[in-house]
Amino acid sequence: MGIAALVTWLLTAVGGFVMLGIWIARGGRRTSRFSPGLIFGHFALAAAGLVVWIVFLFAGIAALAWVALVLLVPVALLGFAMFARWIPAYRARTAVAGGPGATGTAGAPERHFPVAIVAGHGLLAVATVVLVLLTALGVSGG
């Protein structure tokens, strides 16, 4: 199950990198509803957790599984905050795209996140948290 968590975590990271690339390429902090602290805090904590998880998989130290899980809590909270801020941007995109003479390219960079990437990132993140929790419980004998 630990390897399954690693795979979902890595796939989640791919979706996150796609969105981060779009966010940076479309102007990032200049026009975004997302603060750089929110974006890079989410990224840094998720990356730190992933490193801890990889070390856990090699070392087999149960405490590291729990540390990785604890790191995922603020990652998830920051992710929910970004998702809540993304919804109005997405709605504005669909409203702009349907308007007369609209190009659909104006506004916040997160407006350009593909829905499939956002949904996949979120679903894989939930799967990752569940798999990390189940693995941590399993190695602790709980």
mmCIF file with all atom_site columns, C-alpha atoms in Angstrom:
data_model
loop_
_atom_site.group_PDB
_atom_site.id
_atom_site.type_symbol
_atom_site.label_atom_id
_atom_site.label_alt_id
_atom_site.label_comp_id
_atom_site.label_asym_id
_atom_site.label_entity_id
_atom_site.label_seq_id
_atom_site.pdbx_PDB_ins_code
_atom_site.Cartn_x
_atom_site.Cartn_y
_atom_site.Cartn_z
_atom_site.occupancy
_atom_site.B_iso_or_equiv
_atom_site.pdbx_formal_charge
_atom_site.auth_seq_id
_atom_site.auth_comp_id
_atom_site.auth_asym_id
_atom_site.auth_atom_id
_atom_site.pdbx_PDB_model_num
ATOM 1   C CA . MET A 1 1   ? 0.000   0.000  0.000   1.00 0.00 ? 1   MET A CA 1
ATOM 2   C CA . GLY A 1 2   ? 2.965   2.309  0.612   1.00 0.00 ? 2   GLY A CA 1
ATOM 3   C CA . ILE A 1 3   ? 4.001   2.025  -3.028  1.00 0.00 ? 3   ILE A CA 1
ATOM 4   C CA . ALA A 1 4   ? 0.426   2.737  -4.147  1.00 0.00 ? 4   ALA A CA 1
ATOM 5   C CA . ALA A 1 5   ? 0.515   5.901  -2.019  1.00 0.00 ? 5   ALA A CA 1
ATOM 6   C CA . LEU A 1 6   ? 3.809   6.867  -3.658  1.00 0.00 ? 6   LEU A CA 1
ATOM 7   C CA . VAL A 1 7   ? 2.333   6.385  -7.129  1.00 0.00 ? 7   VAL A CA 1
ATOM 8   C CA . THR A 1 8   ? -0.780  8.454  -6.359  1.00 0.00 ? 8   THR A CA 1
ATOM 9   C CA . TRP A 1 9   ? 1.383   11.105 -4.711  1.00 0.00 ? 9   TRP A CA 1
ATOM 10  C CA . LEU A 1 10  ? 3.609   11.341 -7.789  1.00 0.00 ? 10  LEU A CA 1
ATOM 11  C CA . LEU A 1 11  ? 0.610   11.502 -10.147 1.00 0.00 ? 11  LEU A CA 1
ATOM 12  C CA . THR A 1 12  ? -0.904  14.211 -7.957  1.00 0.00 ? 12  THR A CA 1
ATOM 13  C CA . ALA A 1 13  ? 2.378   16.111 -8.196  1.00 0.00 ? 13  ALA A CA 1
ATOM 14  C CA . VAL A 1 14  ? 2.289   15.921 -12.000 1.00 0.00 ? 14  VAL A CA 1
ATOM 15  C CA . GLY A 1 15  ? -1.123  17.604 -12.015 1.00 0.00 ? 15  GLY A CA 1
ATOM 16  C CA . GLY A 1 16  ? 0.163   20.174 -9.551  1.00 0.00 ? 16  GLY A CA 1
ATOM 17  C CA . PHE A 1 17  ? 3.171   20.940 -11.743 1.00 0.00 ? 17  PHE A CA 1
ATOM 18  C CA . VAL A 1 18  ? 0.898   21.417 -14.763 1.00 0.00 ? 18  VAL A CA 1
ATOM 19  C CA . MET A 1 19  ? -1.228  23.919 -12.852 1.00 0.00 ? 19  MET A CA 1
ATOM 20  C CA . LEU A 1 20  ? 1.832   25.655 -11.396 1.00 0.00 ? 20  LEU A CA 1
ATOM 21  C CA . GLY A 1 21  ? 3.284   26.006 -14.896 1.00 0.00 ? 21  GLY A CA 1
ATOM 22  C CA . ILE A 1 22  ? 0.033   27.510 -16.192 1.00 0.00 ? 22  ILE A CA 1
ATOM 23  C CA . TRP A 1 23  ? -0.164  29.829 -13.187 1.00 0.00 ? 23  TRP A CA 1
ATOM 24  C CA . ILE A 1 24  ? 3.396   31.108 -13.734 1.00 0.00 ? 24  ILE A CA 1
ATOM 25  C CA . ALA A 1 25  ? 3.074   31.342 -17.541 1.00 0.00 ? 25  ALA A CA 1
ATOM 26  C CA . ARG A 1 26  ? -0.185  33.335 -17.286 1.00 0.00 ? 26  ARG A CA 1
ATOM 27  C CA . GLY A 1 27  ? 1.146   36.007 -14.962 1.00 0.00 ? 27  GLY A CA 1
ATOM 28  C CA . GLY A 1 28  ? 1.129   34.292 -11.587 1.00 0.00 ? 28  GLY A CA 1
ATOM 29  C CA . ARG A 1 29  ? 1.164   36.672 -8.699  1.00 0.00 ? 29  ARG A CA 1
ATOM 30  C CA . ARG A 1 30  ? 0.379   39.810 -10.706 1.00 0.00 ? 30  ARG A CA 1
ATOM 31  C CA . THR A 1 31  ? -3.211  38.921 -11.579 1.00 0.00 ? 31  THR A CA 1
ATOM 32  C CA . SER A 1 32  ? -4.057  35.870 -9.466  1.00 0.00 ? 32  SER A CA 1
ATOM 33  C CA . ARG A 1 33  ? -6.598  35.250 -6.745  1.00 0.00 ? 33  ARG A CA 1
ATOM 34  C CA . PHE A 1 34  ? -3.950  32.930 -5.265  1.00 0.00 ? 34  PHE A CA 1
ATOM 35  C CA . SER A 1 35  ? -1.174  34.467 -3.213  1.00 0.00 ? 35  SER A CA 1
ATOM 36  C CA . PRO A 1 36  ? 2.332   33.168 -3.860  1.00 0.00 ? 36  PRO A CA 1
ATOM 37  C CA . GLY A 1 37  ? 2.439   32.034 -0.230  1.00 0.00 ? 37  GLY A CA 1
ATOM 38  C CA . LEU A 1 38  ? -0.617  29.883 -0.774  1.00 0.00 ? 38  LEU A CA 1
ATOM 39  C CA . ILE A 1 39  ? 0.735   28.366 -3.988  1.00 0.00 ? 39  ILE A CA 1
ATOM 40  C CA . PHE A 1 40  ? 4.300   27.807 -2.851  1.00 0.00 ? 40  PHE A CA 1
ATOM 41  C CA . GLY A 1 41  ? 3.311   26.792 0.698   1.00 0.00 ? 41  GLY A CA 1
ATOM 42  C CA . HIS A 1 42  ? 1.099   24.053 -0.744  1.00 0.00 ? 42  HIS A CA 1
ATOM 43  C CA . PHE A 1 43  ? 3.903   22.987 -3.069  1.00 0.00 ? 43  PHE A CA 1
ATOM 44  C CA . ALA A 1 44  ? 6.663   23.057 -0.423  1.00 0.00 ? 44  ALA A CA 1
ATOM 45  C CA . LEU A 1 45  ? 4.715   21.103 2.181   1.00 0.00 ? 45  LEU A CA 1
ATOM 46  C CA . ALA A 1 46  ? 3.608   18.521 -0.391  1.00 0.00 ? 46  ALA A CA 1
ATOM 47  C CA . ALA A 1 47  ? 7.195   18.124 -1.621  1.00 0.00 ? 47  ALA A CA 1
ATOM 48  C CA . ALA A 1 48  ? 8.505   17.804 1.940   1.00 0.00 ? 48  ALA A CA 1
ATOM 49  C CA . GLY A 1 49  ? 5.880   15.178 2.699   1.00 0.00 ? 49  GLY A CA 1
ATOM 50  C CA . LEU A 1 50  ? 6.784   13.276 -0.443  1.00 0.00 ? 50  LEU A CA 1
ATOM 51  C CA . VAL A 1 51  ? 10.465  13.240 0.542   1.00 0.00 ? 51  VAL A CA 1
ATOM 52  C CA . VAL A 1 52  ? 9.545   11.995 4.022   1.00 0.00 ? 52  VAL A CA 1
ATOM 53  C CA . TRP A 1 53  ? 7.342   9.314  2.441   1.00 0.00 ? 53  TRP A CA 1
ATOM 54  C CA . ILE A 1 54  ? 10.153  8.113  0.187   1.00 0.00 ? 54  ILE A CA 1
ATOM 55  C CA . VAL A 1 55  ? 12.519  7.946  3.170   1.00 0.00 ? 55  VAL A CA 1
ATOM 56  C CA . PHE A 1 56  ? 9.835   5.992  5.076   1.00 0.00 ? 56  PHE A CA 1
ATOM 57  C CA . LEU A 1 57  ? 9.548   3.506  2.210   1.00 0.00 ? 57  LEU A CA 1
ATOM 58  C CA . PHE A 1 58  ? 13.311  2.900  2.251   1.00 0.00 ? 58  PHE A CA 1
ATOM 59  C CA . ALA A 1 59  ? 13.873  3.020  6.024   1.00 0.00 ? 59  ALA A CA 1
ATOM 60  C CA . GLY A 1 60  ? 10.619  1.454  7.216   1.00 0.00 ? 60  GLY A CA 1
ATOM 61  C CA . ILE A 1 61  ? 10.428  3.725  10.266  1.00 0.00 ? 61  ILE A CA 1
ATOM 62  C CA . ALA A 1 62  ? 6.750   3.935  11.227  1.00 0.00 ? 62  ALA A CA 1
ATOM 63  C CA . ALA A 1 63  ? 7.096   7.430  12.690  1.00 0.00 ? 63  ALA A CA 1
ATOM 64  C CA . LEU A 1 64  ? 8.013   8.763  9.244   1.00 0.00 ? 64  LEU A CA 1
ATOM 65  C CA . ALA A 1 65  ? 4.700   7.547  7.838   1.00 0.00 ? 65  ALA A CA 1
ATOM 66  C CA . TRP A 1 66  ? 2.928   9.571  10.508  1.00 0.00 ? 66  TRP A CA 1
ATOM 67  C CA . VAL A 1 67  ? 5.104   12.628 9.834   1.00 0.00 ? 67  VAL A CA 1
ATOM 68  C CA . ALA A 1 68  ? 4.192   12.406 6.139   1.00 0.00 ? 68  ALA A CA 1
ATOM 69  C CA . LEU A 1 69  ? 0.508   12.180 7.061   1.00 0.00 ? 69  LEU A CA 1
ATOM 70  C CA . VAL A 1 70  ? 0.777   15.184 9.388   1.00 0.00 ? 70  VAL A CA 1
ATOM 71  C CA . LEU A 1 71  ? 2.423   17.158 6.571   1.00 0.00 ? 71  LEU A CA 1
ATOM 72  C CA . LEU A 1 72  ? -0.496  16.261 4.297   1.00 0.00 ? 72  LEU A CA 1
ATOM 73  C CA . VAL A 1 73  ? -3.010  17.956 6.619   1.00 0.00 ? 73  VAL A CA 1
ATOM 74  C CA . PRO A 1 74  ? -1.930  21.550 5.863   1.00 0.00 ? 74  PRO A CA 1
ATOM 75  C CA . VAL A 1 75  ? -1.328  20.542 2.233   1.00 0.00 ? 75  VAL A CA 1
ATOM 76  C CA . ALA A 1 76  ? -4.963  19.457 2.012   1.00 0.00 ? 76  ALA A CA 1
ATOM 77  C CA . LEU A 1 77  ? -6.214  22.591 3.780   1.00 0.00 ? 77  LEU A CA 1
ATOM 78  C CA . LEU A 1 78  ? -4.250  24.843 1.431   1.00 0.00 ? 78  LEU A CA 1
ATOM 79  C CA . GLY A 1 79  ? -5.521  22.778 -1.510  1.00 0.00 ? 79  GLY A CA 1
ATOM 80  C CA . PHE A 1 80  ? -9.130  23.225 -0.378  1.00 0.00 ? 80  PHE A CA 1
ATOM 81  C CA . ALA A 1 81  ? -8.524  26.969 -0.029  1.00 0.00 ? 81  ALA A CA 1
ATOM 82  C CA . MET A 1 82  ? -7.187  27.144 -3.580  1.00 0.00 ? 82  MET A CA 1
ATOM 83  C CA . PHE A 1 83  ? -10.053 25.035 -4.894  1.00 0.00 ? 83  PHE A CA 1
ATOM 84  C CA . ALA A 1 84  ? -12.561 27.368 -3.218  1.00 0.00 ? 84  ALA A CA 1
ATOM 85  C CA . ARG A 1 85  ? -10.847 30.359 -4.870  1.00 0.00 ? 85  ARG A CA 1
ATOM 86  C CA . TRP A 1 86  ? -10.615 28.559 -8.221  1.00 0.00 ? 86  TRP A CA 1
ATOM 87  C CA . ILE A 1 87  ? -14.366 27.905 -8.535  1.00 0.00 ? 87  ILE A CA 1
ATOM 88  C CA . PRO A 1 88  ? -15.308 31.600 -9.023  1.00 0.00 ? 88  PRO A CA 1
ATOM 89  C CA . ALA A 1 89  ? -12.415 32.015 -11.489 1.00 0.00 ? 89  ALA A CA 1
ATOM 90  C CA . TYR A 1 90  ? -13.646 29.015 -13.460 1.00 0.00 ? 90  TYR A CA 1
ATOM 91  C CA . ARG A 1 91  ? -17.212 30.334 -13.440 1.00 0.00 ? 91  ARG A CA 1
ATOM 92  C CA . ALA A 1 92  ? -15.967 33.711 -14.647 1.00 0.00 ? 92  ALA A CA 1
ATOM 93  C CA . ARG A 1 93  ? -14.083 31.980 -17.459 1.00 0.00 ? 93  ARG A CA 1
ATOM 94  C CA . THR A 1 94  ? -17.172 30.189 -18.667 1.00 0.00 ? 94  THR A CA 1
ATOM 95  C CA . ALA A 1 95  ? -19.161 33.427 -18.455 1.00 0.00 ? 95  ALA A CA 1
ATOM 96  C CA . VAL A 1 96  ? -16.478 35.355 -20.372 1.00 0.00 ? 96  VAL A CA 1
ATOM 97  C CA . ALA A 1 97  ? -16.066 32.601 -22.953 1.00 0.00 ? 97  ALA A CA 1
ATOM 98  C CA . GLY A 1 98  ? -19.772 32.698 -23.712 1.00 0.00 ? 98  GLY A CA 1
ATOM 99  C CA . GLY A 1 99  ? -19.986 36.474 -24.064 1.00 0.00 ? 99  GLY A CA 1
ATOM 100 C CA . PRO A 1 100 ? -19.975 38.361 -27.357 1.00 0.00 ? 100 PRO A CA 1
ATOM 101 C CA . GLY A 1 101 ? -16.477 38.982 -28.666 1.00 0.00 ? 101 GLY A CA 1
ATOM 102 C CA . ALA A 1 102 ? -14.874 37.263 -25.686 1.00 0.00 ? 102 ALA A CA 1
ATOM 103 C CA . THR A 1 103 ? -11.529 35.583 -26.086 1.00 0.00 ? 103 THR A CA 1
ATOM 104 C CA . GLY A 1 104 ? -11.547 33.663 -22.810 1.00 0.00 ? 104 GLY A CA 1
ATOM 105 C CA . THR A 1 105 ? -7.928  34.639 -22.135 1.00 0.00 ? 105 THR A CA 1
ATOM 106 C CA . ALA A 1 106 ? -8.366  37.601 -19.776 1.00 0.00 ? 106 ALA A CA 1
ATOM 107 C CA . GLY A 1 107 ? -8.225  37.528 -16.002 1.00 0.00 ? 107 GLY A CA 1
ATOM 108 C CA . ALA A 1 108 ? -6.618  35.408 -13.368 1.00 0.00 ? 108 ALA A CA 1
ATOM 109 C CA . PRO A 1 109 ? -4.160  32.717 -14.473 1.00 0.00 ? 109 PRO A CA 1
ATOM 110 C CA . GLU A 1 110 ? -6.034  30.018 -12.557 1.00 0.00 ? 110 GLU A CA 1
ATOM 111 C CA . ARG A 1 111 ? -8.923  30.665 -14.910 1.00 0.00 ? 111 ARG A CA 1
ATOM 112 C CA . HIS A 1 112 ? -6.947  28.623 -17.447 1.00 0.00 ? 112 HIS A CA 1
ATOM 113 C CA . PHE A 1 113 ? -6.558  25.469 -15.363 1.00 0.00 ? 113 PHE A CA 1
ATOM 114 C CA . PRO A 1 114 ? -8.104  22.522 -17.233 1.00 0.00 ? 114 PRO A CA 1
ATOM 115 C CA . VAL A 1 115 ? -11.042 21.109 -15.280 1.00 0.00 ? 115 VAL A CA 1
ATOM 116 C CA . ALA A 1 116 ? -9.766  17.554 -15.814 1.00 0.00 ? 116 ALA A CA 1
ATOM 117 C CA . ILE A 1 117 ? -6.409  18.457 -14.238 1.00 0.00 ? 117 ILE A CA 1
ATOM 118 C CA . VAL A 1 118 ? -8.057  20.167 -11.258 1.00 0.00 ? 118 VAL A CA 1
ATOM 119 C CA . ALA A 1 119 ? -10.430 17.242 -10.704 1.00 0.00 ? 119 ALA A CA 1
ATOM 120 C CA . GLY A 1 120 ? -7.733  14.621 -11.199 1.00 0.00 ? 120 GLY A CA 1
ATOM 121 C CA . HIS A 1 121 ? -5.362  16.445 -8.865  1.00 0.00 ? 121 HIS A CA 1
ATOM 122 C CA . GLY A 1 122 ? -8.014  16.629 -6.162  1.00 0.00 ? 122 GLY A CA 1
ATOM 123 C CA . LEU A 1 123 ? -9.159  13.018 -6.504  1.00 0.00 ? 123 LEU A CA 1
ATOM 124 C CA . LEU A 1 124 ? -5.603  11.707 -6.520  1.00 0.00 ? 124 LEU A CA 1
ATOM 125 C CA . ALA A 1 125 ? -4.808  13.860 -3.492  1.00 0.00 ? 125 ALA A CA 1
ATOM 126 C CA . VAL A 1 126 ? -7.708  12.331 -1.557  1.00 0.00 ? 126 VAL A CA 1
ATOM 127 C CA . ALA A 1 127 ? -6.577  8.842  -2.589  1.00 0.00 ? 127 ALA A CA 1
ATOM 128 C CA . THR A 1 128 ? -3.042  9.684  -1.467  1.00 0.00 ? 128 THR A CA 1
ATOM 129 C CA . VAL A 1 129 ? -4.180  10.835 1.973   1.00 0.00 ? 129 VAL A CA 1
ATOM 130 C CA . VAL A 1 130 ? -6.275  7.695  2.430   1.00 0.00 ? 130 VAL A CA 1
ATOM 131 C CA . LEU A 1 131 ? -3.449  5.398  1.320   1.00 0.00 ? 131 LEU A CA 1
ATOM 132 C CA . VAL A 1 132 ? -0.923  7.182  3.542   1.00 0.00 ? 132 VAL A CA 1
ATOM 133 C CA . LEU A 1 133 ? -3.304  6.906  6.509   1.00 0.00 ? 133 LEU A CA 1
ATOM 134 C CA . LEU A 1 134 ? -3.960  3.212  5.889   1.00 0.00 ? 134 LEU A CA 1
ATOM 135 C CA . THR A 1 135 ? -0.247  2.524  5.500   1.00 0.00 ? 135 THR A CA 1
ATOM 136 C CA . ALA A 1 136 ? 0.585   4.429  8.696   1.00 0.00 ? 136 ALA A CA 1
ATOM 137 C CA . LEU A 1 137 ? -2.077  2.494  10.587  1.00 0.00 ? 137 LEU A CA 1
ATOM 138 C CA . GLY A 1 138 ? -0.752  -0.760 9.141   1.00 0.00 ? 138 GLY A CA 1
ATOM 139 C CA . VAL A 1 139 ? 2.876   -0.196 10.137  1.00 0.00 ? 139 VAL A CA 1
ATOM 140 C CA . SER A 1 140 ? 1.835   0.926  13.598  1.00 0.00 ? 140 SER A CA 1
ATOM 141 C CA . GLY A 1 141 ? -0.198  -2.211 14.145  1.00 0.00 ? 141 GLY A CA 1
ATOM 142 C CA . GLY A 1 142 ? -3.335  -0.110 14.675  1.00 0.00 ? 142 GLY A CA 1
#
